[in-house]
């Protein structure tokens, strides 16, 4: 069995891990059938040894990889092959803080895995602003926008980051011309003083969310 823990809510992840342990491992033998590995220092040989180990007086064993977004490519490839066939005795859990560095890899695994998403800390940036717009999360998008403005992010950089994300969005390329027109209108409203920058940007974000 393969699990993908995606997000940054560590207490919730620990609770989910506890449930899996209770369902899968004899309580007195948990320590003998659970391996916690860390991606940054993990070698392919070490992972192979852990995955191929036989459970001790149990039907299952658990291998948990923390910070799996930092795995080496050679280990990604091994996991992809393993996921397609999966060992019935092993539960592999990939604990991923941010899916962005491994987006393609995680998409390829998702058809073999149980994906559990946890609360994600939203760091204010033009990229995360664009991401919330794509998801039509106008409330979260406006929150990020206001954080950026409070932190003194220049209007030009916010608009530039949005333009870059829109022009490079391969997931939803339709309607690009209309989105860029909204961006241009916002820029004009700000430069001509028709609207205060914060109001113009909020209007832009709401309109872009409606089109996403």
CSV table of C-alpha atoms in Angstrom, one decimal:
chain,number,residue,atom,x,y,z
A,1,UNK,CA,0.0,0.0,0.0
A,2,UNK,CA,1.2,3.5,-0.9
A,3,UNK,CA,0.2,6.6,0.9
A,4,UNK,CA,1.0,10.2,-0.1
A,5,UNK,CA,0.8,12.7,2.9
A,6,UNK,CA,0.8,16.1,1.2
A,7,UNK,CA,0.8,19.3,3.2
A,8,UNK,CA,2.4,20.9,6.3
A,9,UNK,CA,0.1,20.1,9.2
A,10,UNK,CA,2.5,17.9,11.2
A,11,UNK,CA,0.2,17.1,14.1
A,12,UNK,CA,-2.5,16.0,11.6
A,13,UNK,CA,0.0,13.9,9.8
A,14,UNK,CA,1.2,12.2,13.0
A,15,UNK,CA,-2.4,11.5,13.9
A,16,UNK,CA,-2.9,9.8,10.5
A,17,UNK,CA,0.2,7.8,10.9
A,18,UNK,CA,-1.0,6.7,14.3
A,19,UNK,CA,-4.3,5.5,12.8
A,20,UNK,CA,-2.4,3.5,10.1
A,21,UNK,CA,-0.2,1.9,12.8
A,22,UNK,CA,-3.1,0.9,14.9
A,23,UNK,CA,-4.9,-0.6,11.9
A,24,UNK,CA,-1.8,-2.4,10.5
A,25,UNK,CA,0.7,-3.3,13.3
A,26,UNK,CA,0.5,-5.3,16.5
A,27,UNK,CA,0.9,-2.7,19.3
A,28,UNK,CA,3.8,-4.5,21.0
A,29,UNK,CA,5.7,-4.8,17.8
A,30,UNK,CA,5.3,-1.4,16.3
A,31,UNK,CA,8.9,-0.4,16.9
A,32,UNK,CA,10.2,-3.5,15.1
A,33,UNK,CA,7.9,-2.9,12.0
A,34,UNK,CA,8.2,0.8,11.5
A,35,UNK,CA,11.1,2.5,9.8
A,36,UNK,CA,11.3,6.3,9.6
A,37,UNK,CA,13.7,7.6,6.9
A,38,UNK,CA,14.7,11.1,5.9
A,39,UNK,CA,14.9,11.9,2.2
A,40,UNK,CA,17.8,14.2,2.4
A,41,UNK,CA,20.3,11.5,3.5
A,42,UNK,CA,18.5,8.5,2.1
A,43,UNK,CA,20.3,6.2,-0.4
A,44,UNK,CA,18.6,3.8,-2.8
A,45,UNK,CA,20.3,0.8,-1.2
A,46,UNK,CA,19.0,1.8,2.2
A,47,UNK,CA,15.4,2.2,0.9
A,48,UNK,CA,15.6,-1.1,-0.9
A,49,UNK,CA,16.8,-2.9,2.2
A,50,UNK,CA,13.9,-1.4,4.3
A,51,UNK,CA,11.2,-2.1,1.7
A,52,UNK,CA,12.4,-5.7,1.2
A,53,UNK,CA,12.6,-6.5,5.0
A,54,UNK,CA,10.2,-9.1,6.3
A,55,UNK,CA,7.7,-8.0,8.9
A,56,UNK,CA,8.4,-9.4,12.4
A,57,UNK,CA,5.4,-11.4,13.8
A,58,UNK,CA,3.1,-9.1,11.7
A,59,UNK,CA,1.3,-9.2,8.4
A,60,UNK,CA,2.5,-5.6,7.6
A,61,UNK,CA,5.4,-3.2,8.1
A,62,UNK,CA,5.5,0.5,7.5
A,63,UNK,CA,8.3,2.5,5.8
A,64,UNK,CA,7.8,6.3,6.3
A,65,UNK,CA,9.9,8.8,4.3
A,66,UNK,CA,9.9,12.3,5.7
A,67,UNK,CA,10.4,15.3,3.4
A,68,UNK,CA,9.9,13.1,0.4
A,69,UNK,CA,10.0,16.2,-1.9
A,70,UNK,CA,13.8,16.0,-1.5
A,71,UNK,CA,14.2,12.5,-2.8
A,72,UNK,CA,16.9,11.8,-5.4
A,73,UNK,CA,15.7,11.1,-8.9
A,74,UNK,CA,17.0,7.5,-8.8
A,75,UNK,CA,14.9,6.9,-5.7
A,76,UNK,CA,11.8,8.4,-7.4
A,77,UNK,CA,12.3,6.0,-10.3
A,78,UNK,CA,12.6,3.0,-7.9
A,79,UNK,CA,9.4,4.1,-6.0
A,80,UNK,CA,7.5,4.5,-9.3
A,81,UNK,CA,8.3,0.9,-10.3
A,82,UNK,CA,7.5,-0.4,-6.8
A,83,UNK,CA,4.2,1.5,-6.7
A,84,UNK,CA,3.0,-0.2,-9.9
A,85,UNK,CA,3.3,-3.7,-8.3
A,86,UNK,CA,3.5,-3.0,-4.6
A,87,UNK,CA,4.5,-5.5,-1.9
A,88,UNK,CA,1.5,-6.7,0.1
A,89,UNK,CA,3.6,-6.8,3.2
A,90,UNK,CA,4.9,-3.2,3.0
A,91,UNK,CA,3.1,0.1,3.6
A,92,UNK,CA,5.1,2.9,2.1
A,93,UNK,CA,4.2,6.5,3.2
A,94,UNK,CA,5.7,9.5,1.5
A,95,UNK,CA,5.5,12.6,3.7
A,96,UNK,CA,5.6,15.6,1.4
A,97,UNK,CA,5.7,19.2,2.7
A,98,UNK,CA,5.3,20.8,-0.7
A,99,UNK,CA,4.2,19.0,-3.8
A,100,UNK,CA,5.5,21.7,-6.2
A,101,UNK,CA,9.1,20.2,-6.6
A,102,UNK,CA,7.7,16.8,-7.3
A,103,UNK,CA,4.4,17.6,-9.1
A,104,UNK,CA,4.9,15.3,-12.1
A,105,UNK,CA,6.3,12.5,-10.0
A,106,UNK,CA,3.3,12.7,-7.6
A,107,UNK,CA,0.8,12.8,-10.4
A,108,UNK,CA,2.3,9.5,-11.8
A,109,UNK,CA,2.0,7.9,-8.3
A,110,UNK,CA,-1.5,9.1,-7.5
A,111,UNK,CA,-3.2,6.3,-9.5
A,112,UNK,CA,-1.5,3.7,-7.3
A,113,UNK,CA,-1.7,5.6,-4.0
A,114,UNK,CA,-4.1,6.8,-1.3
A,115,UNK,CA,-3.6,10.6,-1.3
A,116,UNK,CA,-4.2,12.4,2.0
A,117,UNK,CA,-4.0,16.2,1.9
A,118,UNK,CA,-3.3,18.3,5.0
A,119,UNK,CA,-3.5,22.0,5.7
A,120,UNK,CA,-0.9,23.8,3.7
A,121,UNK,CA,0.9,26.9,4.9
A,122,UNK,CA,0.3,29.5,2.3
A,123,UNK,CA,3.4,31.6,1.9
A,124,UNK,CA,2.6,35.0,0.4
A,125,UNK,CA,4.1,35.2,-3.1
A,126,UNK,CA,2.9,35.9,-6.6
A,127,UNK,CA,3.1,32.2,-7.4
A,128,UNK,CA,0.8,31.2,-4.5
A,129,UNK,CA,-1.5,34.1,-5.4
A,130,UNK,CA,-1.8,32.7,-9.0
A,131,UNK,CA,-2.2,29.1,-7.6
A,132,UNK,CA,-5.2,30.2,-5.5
A,133,UNK,CA,-6.7,32.0,-8.5
A,134,UNK,CA,-6.4,28.9,-10.6
A,135,UNK,CA,-8.3,27.0,-7.9
A,136,UNK,CA,-11.0,29.7,-7.8
A,137,UNK,CA,-10.2,30.3,-4.1
A,138,UNK,CA,-10.9,34.0,-4.1
A,139,UNK,CA,-10.9,34.3,-0.3
A,140,UNK,CA,-7.4,32.8,0.0
A,141,UNK,CA,-6.2,34.7,-3.0
A,142,UNK,CA,-7.3,38.0,-1.5
A,143,UNK,CA,-5.7,37.1,1.8
A,144,UNK,CA,-2.4,36.5,0.0
A,145,UNK,CA,-2.7,39.7,-1.9
A,146,UNK,CA,-3.3,41.7,1.2
A,147,UNK,CA,-0.3,40.0,2.9
A,148,UNK,CA,1.9,41.0,-0.1
A,149,UNK,CA,0.7,44.6,0.1
A,150,UNK,CA,1.3,44.8,3.8
A,151,UNK,CA,4.8,43.4,3.4
A,152,UNK,CA,5.5,46.2,0.9
A,153,UNK,CA,5.6,44.1,-2.3
A,154,UNK,CA,5.6,46.6,-5.2
A,155,UNK,CA,2.5,46.6,-7.4
A,156,UNK,CA,4.6,46.2,-10.5
A,157,UNK,CA,6.1,42.9,-9.1
A,158,UNK,CA,2.7,41.5,-8.2
A,159,UNK,CA,1.3,42.3,-11.7
A,160,UNK,CA,4.5,40.9,-13.2
A,161,UNK,CA,4.3,37.7,-11.2
A,162,UNK,CA,0.7,37.2,-12.2
A,163,UNK,CA,1.4,37.9,-15.9
A,164,UNK,CA,4.3,35.3,-15.8
A,165,UNK,CA,2.1,32.7,-14.2
A,166,UNK,CA,-0.8,33.3,-16.6
A,167,UNK,CA,1.4,33.1,-19.7
A,168,UNK,CA,3.1,29.9,-18.5
A,169,UNK,CA,0.0,28.1,-17.3
A,170,UNK,CA,-0.1,24.9,-19.3
A,171,UNK,CA,-3.0,23.5,-17.3
A,172,UNK,CA,-5.6,26.1,-18.3
A,173,UNK,CA,-4.3,28.0,-21.4
A,174,UNK,CA,-7.8,28.9,-22.6
A,175,UNK,CA,-8.9,32.4,-22.1
A,176,UNK,CA,-5.4,33.7,-21.8
A,177,UNK,CA,-6.1,36.8,-23.9
A,178,UNK,CA,-9.1,37.8,-21.7
A,179,UNK,CA,-7.0,37.3,-18.5
A,180,UNK,CA,-4.2,39.5,-19.9
A,181,UNK,CA,-6.7,42.1,-20.8
A,182,UNK,CA,-7.9,42.2,-17.2
A,183,UNK,CA,-4.3,42.6,-16.1
A,184,UNK,CA,-3.7,45.5,-18.5
A,185,UNK,CA,-6.9,47.2,-17.4
A,186,UNK,CA,-5.8,46.9,-13.8
A,187,UNK,CA,-2.4,48.4,-14.7
A,188,UNK,CA,-4.2,51.3,-16.5
A,189,UNK,CA,-6.6,51.9,-13.5
A,190,UNK,CA,-3.6,52.2,-11.2
A,191,UNK,CA,-1.4,54.4,-13.3
A,192,UNK,CA,-4.2,56.8,-14.2
A,193,UNK,CA,-5.4,57.0,-10.6
A,194,UNK,CA,-8.8,55.8,-11.5
A,195,UNK,CA,-8.6,53.3,-8.6
A,196,UNK,CA,-6.3,53.0,-5.6
A,197,UNK,CA,-3.8,50.2,-6.2
A,198,UNK,CA,-5.2,47.9,-3.5
A,199,UNK,CA,-8.8,48.2,-4.9
A,200,UNK,CA,-7.6,47.7,-8.5
A,201,UNK,CA,-5.7,44.6,-7.5
A,202,UNK,CA,-8.6,43.2,-5.4
A,203,UNK,CA,-10.9,43.7,-8.4
A,204,UNK,CA,-8.4,42.0,-10.7
A,205,UNK,CA,-8.1,39.0,-8.4
A,206,UNK,CA,-11.9,38.5,-8.0
A,207,UNK,CA,-12.3,38.8,-11.8
A,208,UNK,CA,-9.5,36.3,-12.5
A,209,UNK,CA,-11.0,33.8,-10.0
A,210,UNK,CA,-14.3,34.0,-11.8
A,211,UNK,CA,-12.6,33.1,-15.1
A,212,UNK,CA,-10.3,30.3,-13.7
